[in-house]
Amino acid sequence: MNEAATWRGRIWRSSGAAVFQGQGGSTNAHTHPAYKLVLGAQVDGPMNREGRCLVVPPGVAHLVSAAGEVTLVYLDARVYDASTAQRLGHQLRLAAGPSDFEALCDDVHRLPTTAHESELATLLSLFIAGARRGDVARCSGRSTSSFTHRVSERTGASPRFWRTWSRVLLAVDAIGRGLTVTDAAHEADFSDGPHLWRVCRSTLGISPSTLAGCHFVFDR
């Protein structure tokens, strides 16, 4: 079964999390700076395989494959920490059956957030918004390499990866609002649709046109 015939379902989006539930399929190898909880699918990658809910850490390349219904939860590593992801994974492993979509979204919405030190969060936000890495580093009185190391150590991803990931999420949300892939690419500052396609495949494992077949629910 090809990708276009799979990954059909509902996607809930908030500023720091996402939930997908529906028909699963296969992905290519991909990496993203979020914790991912996987139920109902096989995951190929270097992580703990125990239990019915697998937790994929940020920055770990992996593939997902499923023949039936699957549930995926994404927790942005800027907003949530490893212990929060593991606790939710434990809760889902203990559940008797498939998670109810609305109830799971409510559970994710209520998760405690972890604010990284305000200075680091501010500097990373400046870089994501387009500031030069050297200029951002100088604002903190650090070298460029020190700033990069600090962000990578605290969040599991480099500043450059966070900028790319933020643009991917902008494009995903634009697609969820009904924009075409080309228009979503331009709104998120990708050069064109094929550029977004390549980056989406490398960070989410599926194409942006596949996302267009899902029903989006946005947190209010």
Short mmCIF file of N, CA and C in Angstrom, two decimals, residues 13-173:
data_model
loop_
_atom_site.label_atom_id
_atom_site.label_comp_id
_atom_site.label_asym_id
_atom_site.label_seq_id
_atom_site.Cartn_x
_atom_site.Cartn_y
_atom_site.Cartn_z
N ARG A 13 -3.38 19.85 16.91
CA ARG A 13 -2.16 20.65 17.01
C ARG A 13 -2.30 21.71 18.09
N SER A 14 -1.24 21.84 18.88
CA SER A 14 -1.12 22.96 19.80
C SER A 14 0.24 23.58 19.56
N SER A 15 0.59 24.60 20.33
CA SER A 15 1.86 25.29 20.09
C SER A 15 3.07 24.41 20.39
N GLY A 16 2.90 23.36 21.21
CA GLY A 16 4.05 22.54 21.55
C GLY A 16 3.84 21.06 21.41
N ALA A 17 2.71 20.65 20.83
CA ALA A 17 2.42 19.22 20.76
C ALA A 17 1.52 18.93 19.57
N ALA A 18 1.43 17.64 19.27
CA ALA A 18 0.52 17.18 18.22
C ALA A 18 0.13 15.74 18.51
N VAL A 19 -1.07 15.37 18.09
CA VAL A 19 -1.56 14.00 18.21
C VAL A 19 -2.12 13.59 16.87
N PHE A 20 -1.69 12.43 16.38
CA PHE A 20 -2.29 11.82 15.17
C PHE A 20 -2.93 10.51 15.57
N GLN A 21 -4.14 10.27 15.06
CA GLN A 21 -4.77 8.98 15.24
C GLN A 21 -5.54 8.62 13.97
N GLY A 22 -5.29 7.43 13.47
CA GLY A 22 -5.97 6.99 12.26
C GLY A 22 -5.24 5.85 11.59
N GLN A 23 -5.50 5.68 10.30
CA GLN A 23 -4.86 4.63 9.53
C GLN A 23 -3.38 4.92 9.36
N GLY A 24 -2.55 3.96 9.76
CA GLY A 24 -1.11 4.13 9.64
C GLY A 24 -0.58 3.63 8.31
N GLY A 25 0.71 3.76 8.16
CA GLY A 25 1.39 3.32 6.96
C GLY A 25 2.88 3.23 7.24
N SER A 26 3.67 3.47 6.24
CA SER A 26 5.12 3.42 6.39
C SER A 26 5.72 4.79 6.15
N THR A 27 6.84 5.05 6.81
CA THR A 27 7.58 6.30 6.59
C THR A 27 8.98 5.96 6.11
N ASN A 28 9.66 6.97 5.61
CA ASN A 28 11.09 6.80 5.39
C ASN A 28 11.82 7.21 6.67
N ALA A 29 13.12 7.04 6.72
CA ALA A 29 13.88 7.42 7.90
C ALA A 29 13.78 8.94 8.09
N HIS A 30 13.52 9.35 9.32
CA HIS A 30 13.37 10.78 9.57
C HIS A 30 13.80 11.09 11.00
N THR A 31 14.05 12.38 11.24
CA THR A 31 14.52 12.86 12.54
C THR A 31 13.83 14.18 12.85
N HIS A 32 13.42 14.35 14.10
CA HIS A 32 12.80 15.61 14.49
C HIS A 32 13.15 15.92 15.95
N PRO A 33 13.08 17.19 16.34
CA PRO A 33 13.44 17.57 17.72
C PRO A 33 12.25 17.52 18.67
N ALA A 34 11.56 16.40 18.66
CA ALA A 34 10.42 16.21 19.56
C ALA A 34 10.43 14.78 20.07
N TYR A 35 9.91 14.59 21.27
CA TYR A 35 9.66 13.23 21.74
C TYR A 35 8.45 12.70 20.97
N LYS A 36 8.53 11.46 20.51
CA LYS A 36 7.39 10.88 19.80
C LYS A 36 6.97 9.59 20.49
N LEU A 37 5.70 9.51 20.86
CA LEU A 37 5.13 8.31 21.46
C LEU A 37 4.36 7.57 20.37
N VAL A 38 4.62 6.29 20.22
CA VAL A 38 4.06 5.50 19.12
C VAL A 38 3.29 4.31 19.67
N LEU A 39 2.01 4.20 19.29
CA LEU A 39 1.18 3.06 19.65
C LEU A 39 0.62 2.44 18.38
N GLY A 40 0.71 1.12 18.29
CA GLY A 40 0.11 0.40 17.17
C GLY A 40 0.96 0.34 15.94
N ALA A 41 2.25 0.59 16.08
CA ALA A 41 3.13 0.58 14.91
C ALA A 41 4.49 0.01 15.29
N GLN A 42 5.19 -0.46 14.30
CA GLN A 42 6.57 -0.90 14.50
C GLN A 42 7.49 0.28 14.29
N VAL A 43 8.51 0.39 15.14
CA VAL A 43 9.49 1.46 15.02
C VAL A 43 10.86 0.83 14.85
N ASP A 44 11.55 1.21 13.80
CA ASP A 44 12.92 0.76 13.58
C ASP A 44 13.86 1.90 13.91
N GLY A 45 14.66 1.71 14.95
CA GLY A 45 15.59 2.74 15.38
C GLY A 45 16.19 2.35 16.72
N PRO A 46 17.20 3.08 17.18
CA PRO A 46 17.90 2.73 18.42
C PRO A 46 17.19 3.23 19.67
N MET A 47 16.07 2.59 20.02
CA MET A 47 15.38 2.99 21.24
C MET A 47 14.82 1.77 21.95
N ASN A 48 14.38 1.98 23.17
CA ASN A 48 13.82 0.90 23.98
C ASN A 48 12.52 0.41 23.35
N ARG A 49 12.42 -0.90 23.09
CA ARG A 49 11.26 -1.45 22.42
C ARG A 49 10.26 -2.09 23.39
N GLU A 50 10.44 -1.94 24.67
CA GLU A 50 9.57 -2.60 25.62
C GLU A 50 8.22 -1.89 25.70
N GLY A 51 7.15 -2.69 25.86
CA GLY A 51 5.82 -2.13 26.05
C GLY A 51 5.10 -1.83 24.76
N ARG A 52 3.81 -1.51 24.89
CA ARG A 52 2.99 -1.24 23.70
C ARG A 52 3.11 0.19 23.23
N CYS A 53 3.72 1.06 24.03
CA CYS A 53 3.93 2.44 23.62
C CYS A 53 5.43 2.73 23.62
N LEU A 54 5.98 3.01 22.46
CA LEU A 54 7.40 3.31 22.35
C LEU A 54 7.62 4.81 22.40
N VAL A 55 8.69 5.23 23.06
CA VAL A 55 9.04 6.64 23.14
C VAL A 55 10.33 6.86 22.36
N VAL A 56 10.24 7.64 21.28
CA VAL A 56 11.40 7.96 20.46
C VAL A 56 11.96 9.31 20.93
N PRO A 57 13.20 9.37 21.39
CA PRO A 57 13.76 10.64 21.87
C PRO A 57 14.00 11.62 20.72
N PRO A 58 14.16 12.90 21.02
CA PRO A 58 14.49 13.89 20.00
C PRO A 58 15.82 13.57 19.33
N GLY A 59 15.91 13.84 18.04
CA GLY A 59 17.16 13.70 17.33
C GLY A 59 17.54 12.29 16.95
N VAL A 60 16.66 11.32 17.15
CA VAL A 60 16.95 9.92 16.83
C VAL A 60 16.30 9.56 15.49
N ALA A 61 17.11 9.14 14.53
CA ALA A 61 16.57 8.73 13.22
C ALA A 61 15.82 7.42 13.37
N HIS A 62 14.64 7.32 12.75
CA HIS A 62 13.81 6.13 12.90
C HIS A 62 12.82 6.03 11.74
N LEU A 63 12.23 4.85 11.59
CA LEU A 63 11.18 4.60 10.63
C LEU A 63 9.97 4.06 11.39
N VAL A 64 8.79 4.36 10.89
CA VAL A 64 7.55 3.85 11.48
C VAL A 64 6.79 3.08 10.41
N SER A 65 6.23 1.93 10.78
CA SER A 65 5.40 1.18 9.84
C SER A 65 4.23 0.57 10.60
N ALA A 66 3.04 0.69 10.01
CA ALA A 66 1.83 0.17 10.65
C ALA A 66 0.86 -0.29 9.57
N ALA A 67 0.11 -1.34 9.88
CA ALA A 67 -0.86 -1.86 8.92
C ALA A 67 -2.29 -1.45 9.28
N GLY A 68 -2.50 -1.01 10.51
CA GLY A 68 -3.84 -0.63 10.95
C GLY A 68 -3.84 0.71 11.64
N GLU A 69 -4.70 0.84 12.67
CA GLU A 69 -4.80 2.12 13.36
C GLU A 69 -3.57 2.37 14.21
N VAL A 70 -3.11 3.58 14.19
CA VAL A 70 -1.92 3.97 14.94
C VAL A 70 -2.19 5.30 15.63
N THR A 71 -1.54 5.48 16.76
CA THR A 71 -1.60 6.75 17.49
C THR A 71 -0.18 7.26 17.67
N LEU A 72 0.04 8.51 17.32
CA LEU A 72 1.33 9.16 17.48
C LEU A 72 1.14 10.43 18.30
N VAL A 73 2.03 10.66 19.25
CA VAL A 73 2.01 11.89 20.05
C VAL A 73 3.38 12.54 19.92
N TYR A 74 3.41 13.81 19.55
CA TYR A 74 4.65 14.58 19.44
C TYR A 74 4.69 15.62 20.55
N LEU A 75 5.80 15.64 21.28
CA LEU A 75 5.99 16.61 22.36
C LEU A 75 7.27 17.39 22.09
N ASP A 76 7.14 18.66 21.79
CA ASP A 76 8.27 19.52 21.46
C ASP A 76 9.25 19.58 22.63
N ALA A 77 10.52 19.31 22.35
CA ALA A 77 11.53 19.26 23.42
C ALA A 77 11.84 20.64 23.99
N ARG A 78 11.38 21.72 23.36
CA ARG A 78 11.51 23.04 23.96
C ARG A 78 10.48 23.26 25.05
N VAL A 79 9.43 22.46 25.03
CA VAL A 79 8.28 22.68 25.92
C VAL A 79 8.14 21.57 26.96
N TYR A 80 8.50 20.34 26.58
CA TYR A 80 8.34 19.19 27.47
C TYR A 80 9.68 18.50 27.67
N ASP A 81 9.85 17.87 28.84
CA ASP A 81 11.10 17.17 29.10
C ASP A 81 10.91 15.65 29.00
N ALA A 82 12.02 14.93 29.15
CA ALA A 82 12.00 13.48 28.97
C ALA A 82 11.10 12.79 29.99
N SER A 83 11.11 13.28 31.22
CA SER A 83 10.30 12.62 32.26
C SER A 83 8.81 12.73 31.95
N THR A 84 8.39 13.87 31.40
CA THR A 84 6.98 14.04 31.02
C THR A 84 6.61 13.08 29.90
N ALA A 85 7.48 12.95 28.91
CA ALA A 85 7.21 12.02 27.81
C ALA A 85 7.15 10.58 28.32
N GLN A 86 8.06 10.22 29.22
CA GLN A 86 8.07 8.86 29.73
C GLN A 86 6.84 8.57 30.59
N ARG A 87 6.40 9.54 31.37
CA ARG A 87 5.20 9.33 32.19
C ARG A 87 3.97 9.12 31.32
N LEU A 88 3.84 9.92 30.26
CA LEU A 88 2.70 9.73 29.36
C LEU A 88 2.80 8.39 28.65
N GLY A 89 4.01 8.00 28.26
CA GLY A 89 4.20 6.70 27.63
C GLY A 89 3.79 5.57 28.56
N HIS A 90 4.16 5.69 29.84
CA HIS A 90 3.79 4.67 30.82
C HIS A 90 2.27 4.61 30.98
N GLN A 91 1.63 5.77 31.00
CA GLN A 91 0.17 5.83 31.13
C GLN A 91 -0.50 5.14 29.93
N LEU A 92 0.02 5.37 28.75
CA LEU A 92 -0.57 4.76 27.55
C LEU A 92 -0.29 3.27 27.49
N ARG A 93 0.85 2.85 28.00
CA ARG A 93 1.16 1.41 28.03
C ARG A 93 0.20 0.65 28.94
N LEU A 94 -0.25 1.30 30.01
CA LEU A 94 -1.14 0.65 30.96
C LEU A 94 -2.59 0.66 30.52
N ALA A 95 -2.92 1.47 29.52
CA ALA A 95 -4.31 1.56 29.06
C ALA A 95 -4.76 0.22 28.50
N ALA A 96 -6.02 -0.13 28.75
CA ALA A 96 -6.54 -1.43 28.35
C ALA A 96 -6.74 -1.55 26.84
N GLY A 97 -7.04 -0.44 26.19
CA GLY A 97 -7.31 -0.49 24.75
C GLY A 97 -6.84 0.77 24.07
N PRO A 98 -7.26 0.97 22.82
CA PRO A 98 -6.85 2.16 22.07
C PRO A 98 -7.27 3.45 22.78
N SER A 99 -6.46 4.46 22.70
CA SER A 99 -6.75 5.73 23.36
C SER A 99 -7.84 6.48 22.60
N ASP A 100 -8.78 7.03 23.35
CA ASP A 100 -9.79 7.89 22.76
C ASP A 100 -9.12 9.20 22.32
N PHE A 101 -9.39 9.62 21.09
CA PHE A 101 -8.67 10.77 20.52
C PHE A 101 -8.88 12.03 21.35
N GLU A 102 -10.13 12.37 21.63
CA GLU A 102 -10.40 13.61 22.37
C GLU A 102 -9.81 13.56 23.78
N ALA A 103 -9.94 12.39 24.43
CA ALA A 103 -9.40 12.27 25.79
C ALA A 103 -7.88 12.38 25.79
N LEU A 104 -7.23 11.79 24.78
CA LEU A 104 -5.77 11.87 24.69
C LEU A 104 -5.33 13.31 24.45
N CYS A 105 -6.03 14.01 23.59
CA CYS A 105 -5.68 15.42 23.33
C CYS A 105 -5.82 16.24 24.60
N ASP A 106 -6.87 15.96 25.38
CA ASP A 106 -7.04 16.66 26.66
C ASP A 106 -5.89 16.34 27.61
N ASP A 107 -5.48 15.07 27.65
CA ASP A 107 -4.37 14.68 28.51
C ASP A 107 -3.08 15.41 28.12
N VAL A 108 -2.82 15.48 26.81
CA VAL A 108 -1.61 16.16 26.34
C VAL A 108 -1.69 17.65 26.66
N HIS A 109 -2.87 18.23 26.48
CA HIS A 109 -3.06 19.65 26.76
C HIS A 109 -2.74 19.97 28.23
N ARG A 110 -3.00 19.01 29.12
CA ARG A 110 -2.80 19.25 30.55
C ARG A 110 -1.39 18.88 31.03
N LEU A 111 -0.55 18.39 30.14
CA LEU A 111 0.79 18.00 30.57
C LEU A 111 1.57 19.21 31.10
N PRO A 112 2.36 19.01 32.14
CA PRO A 112 3.19 20.12 32.64
C PRO A 112 4.28 20.47 31.63
N THR A 113 4.50 21.74 31.47
CA THR A 113 5.54 22.19 30.56
C THR A 113 6.80 22.50 31.33
N THR A 114 7.92 22.43 30.64
CA THR A 114 9.21 22.73 31.25
C THR A 114 9.80 23.93 30.56
N ALA A 115 9.85 25.04 31.22
CA ALA A 115 10.43 26.23 30.63
C ALA A 115 11.94 26.18 30.79
N HIS A 116 12.66 26.06 29.67
CA HIS A 116 14.11 26.15 29.74
C HIS A 116 14.44 27.59 30.19
N GLU A 117 15.62 27.77 30.69
CA GLU A 117 15.99 29.08 31.21
C GLU A 117 15.58 30.17 30.23
N SER A 118 14.98 31.23 30.74
CA SER A 118 14.36 32.24 29.89
C SER A 118 15.33 32.86 28.90
N GLU A 119 16.58 33.04 29.30
CA GLU A 119 17.55 33.63 28.38
C GLU A 119 17.76 32.74 27.17
N LEU A 120 17.92 31.44 27.39
CA LEU A 120 18.14 30.52 26.29
C LEU A 120 16.92 30.48 25.38
N ALA A 121 15.73 30.44 25.97
CA ALA A 121 14.50 30.40 25.17
C ALA A 121 14.38 31.65 24.31
N THR A 122 14.72 32.80 24.88
CA THR A 122 14.65 34.06 24.14
C THR A 122 15.65 34.07 22.99
N LEU A 123 16.89 33.64 23.27
CA LEU A 123 17.91 33.63 22.23
C LEU A 123 17.55 32.68 21.10
N LEU A 124 17.04 31.49 21.45
CA LEU A 124 16.65 30.54 20.42
C LEU A 124 15.49 31.08 19.59
N SER A 125 14.56 31.76 20.23
CA SER A 125 13.43 32.35 19.50
C SER A 125 13.92 33.41 18.52
N LEU A 126 14.92 34.20 18.94
CA LEU A 126 15.49 35.22 18.04
C LEU A 126 16.12 34.56 16.82
N PHE A 127 16.86 33.48 17.05
CA PHE A 127 17.50 32.79 15.93
C PHE A 127 16.46 32.19 15.00
N ILE A 128 15.43 31.55 15.55
CA ILE A 128 14.38 30.96 14.73
C ILE A 128 13.69 32.02 13.89
N ALA A 129 13.55 33.22 14.46
CA ALA A 129 12.88 34.31 13.75
C ALA A 129 13.73 34.90 12.63
N GLY A 130 15.01 34.51 12.56
CA GLY A 130 15.84 34.97 11.44
C GLY A 130 17.12 35.68 11.81
N ALA A 131 17.37 35.90 13.10
CA ALA A 131 18.62 36.56 13.50
C ALA A 131 19.81 35.65 13.20
N ARG A 132 20.96 36.26 12.92
CA ARG A 132 22.17 35.48 12.67
C ARG A 132 22.64 34.82 13.96
N ARG A 133 23.18 33.60 13.82
CA ARG A 133 23.61 32.86 15.00
C ARG A 133 24.70 33.61 15.75
N GLY A 134 25.65 34.23 15.02
CA GLY A 134 26.71 34.98 15.67
C GLY A 134 26.19 36.16 16.45
N ASP A 135 25.18 36.86 15.88
CA ASP A 135 24.60 38.01 16.58
C ASP A 135 23.88 37.57 17.84
N VAL A 136 23.15 36.44 17.74
CA VAL A 136 22.44 35.92 18.91
C VAL A 136 23.43 35.51 19.99
N ALA A 137 24.51 34.85 19.59
CA ALA A 137 25.52 34.42 20.56
C ALA A 137 26.14 35.62 21.27
N ARG A 138 26.42 36.68 20.52
CA ARG A 138 27.03 37.87 21.12
C ARG A 138 26.09 38.52 22.13
N CYS A 139 24.78 38.42 21.89
CA CYS A 139 23.82 38.98 22.84
C CYS A 139 23.93 38.32 24.21
N SER A 140 24.36 37.07 24.22
CA SER A 140 24.48 36.35 25.48
C SER A 140 25.91 36.37 26.02
N GLY A 141 26.82 37.04 25.29
CA GLY A 141 28.21 37.09 25.72
C GLY A 141 28.93 35.77 25.52
N ARG A 142 28.43 34.93 24.61
CA ARG A 142 29.03 33.63 24.35
C ARG A 142 29.52 33.56 22.91
N SER A 143 30.34 32.57 22.65
CA SER A 143 30.78 32.33 21.27
C SER A 143 29.67 31.61 20.52
N THR A 144 29.78 31.61 19.19
CA THR A 144 28.79 30.93 18.37
C THR A 144 28.74 29.44 18.70
N SER A 145 29.90 28.83 18.85
CA SER A 145 29.95 27.40 19.15
C SER A 145 29.36 27.10 20.52
N SER A 146 29.59 28.00 21.49
CA SER A 146 29.05 27.80 22.83
C SER A 146 27.53 27.88 22.81
N PHE A 147 26.99 28.83 22.06
CA PHE A 147 25.54 28.96 21.94
C PHE A 147 24.94 27.70 21.31
N THR A 148 25.58 27.21 20.25
CA THR A 148 25.09 26.01 19.57
C THR A 148 25.11 24.81 20.51
N HIS A 149 26.22 24.66 21.24
CA HIS A 149 26.34 23.53 22.17
C HIS A 149 25.30 23.62 23.28
N ARG A 150 25.07 24.82 23.77
CA ARG A 150 24.13 25.01 24.87
C ARG A 150 22.71 24.64 24.45
N VAL A 151 22.32 25.08 23.26
CA VAL A 151 20.98 24.75 22.76
C VAL A 151 20.86 23.25 22.52
N SER A 152 21.86 22.66 21.89
CA SER A 152 21.83 21.22 21.58
C SER A 152 21.77 20.39 22.85
N GLU A 153 22.52 20.80 23.87
CA GLU A 153 22.56 20.05 25.13
C GLU A 153 21.23 20.13 25.86
N ARG A 154 20.61 21.31 25.87
CA ARG A 154 19.39 21.50 26.64
C ARG A 154 18.14 20.99 25.92
N THR A 155 18.13 21.01 24.58
CA THR A 155 16.91 20.69 23.84
C THR A 155 17.02 19.48 22.93
N GLY A 156 18.23 18.94 22.73
CA GLY A 156 18.39 17.77 21.89
C GLY A 156 18.50 18.06 20.41
N ALA A 157 18.60 19.32 20.02
CA ALA A 157 18.71 19.68 18.60
C ALA A 157 19.47 20.98 18.46
N SER A 158 20.14 21.15 17.34
CA SER A 158 20.91 22.36 17.09
C SER A 158 19.98 23.54 16.78
N PRO A 159 20.47 24.77 16.93
CA PRO A 159 19.65 25.93 16.57
C PRO A 159 19.16 25.87 15.13
N ARG A 160 20.01 25.44 14.19
CA ARG A 160 19.61 25.36 12.79
C ARG A 160 18.46 24.37 12.60
N PHE A 161 18.52 23.24 13.32
CA PHE A 161 17.45 22.25 13.21
C PHE A 161 16.15 22.81 13.77
N TRP A 162 16.24 23.58 14.86
CA TRP A 162 15.03 24.19 15.42
C TRP A 162 14.41 25.17 14.44
N ARG A 163 15.23 25.90 13.72
CA ARG A 163 14.68 26.83 12.73
C ARG A 163 13.94 26.06 11.63
N THR A 164 14.56 24.98 11.16
CA THR A 164 13.92 24.17 10.13
C THR A 164 12.62 23.55 10.65
N TRP A 165 12.67 23.00 11.85
CA TRP A 165 11.50 22.37 12.44
C TRP A 165 10.35 23.37 12.60
N SER A 166 10.66 24.58 13.02
CA SER A 166 9.63 25.61 13.19
C SER A 166 8.97 25.94 11.86
N ARG A 167 9.76 25.98 10.79
CA ARG A 167 9.19 26.24 9.47
C ARG A 167 8.32 25.08 9.00
N VAL A 168 8.75 23.85 9.31
CA VAL A 168 7.93 22.68 8.97
C VAL A 168 6.57 22.77 9.67
N LEU A 169 6.58 23.12 10.95
CA LEU A 169 5.32 23.21 11.69
C LEU A 169 4.43 24.32 11.14
N LEU A 170 5.03 25.44 10.72
CA LEU A 170 4.23 26.49 10.08
C LEU A 170 3.56 25.98 8.82
N ALA A 171 4.31 25.21 8.03
CA ALA A 171 3.76 24.65 6.79
C ALA A 171 2.67 23.63 7.09
N VAL A 172 2.90 22.78 8.10
CA VAL A 172 1.89 21.78 8.47
C VAL A 172 0.59 22.46 8.88
N ASP A 173 0.70 23.51 9.70
CA ASP A 173 -0.50 24.21 10.15
C ASP A 173 -1.20 24.90 8.97
#
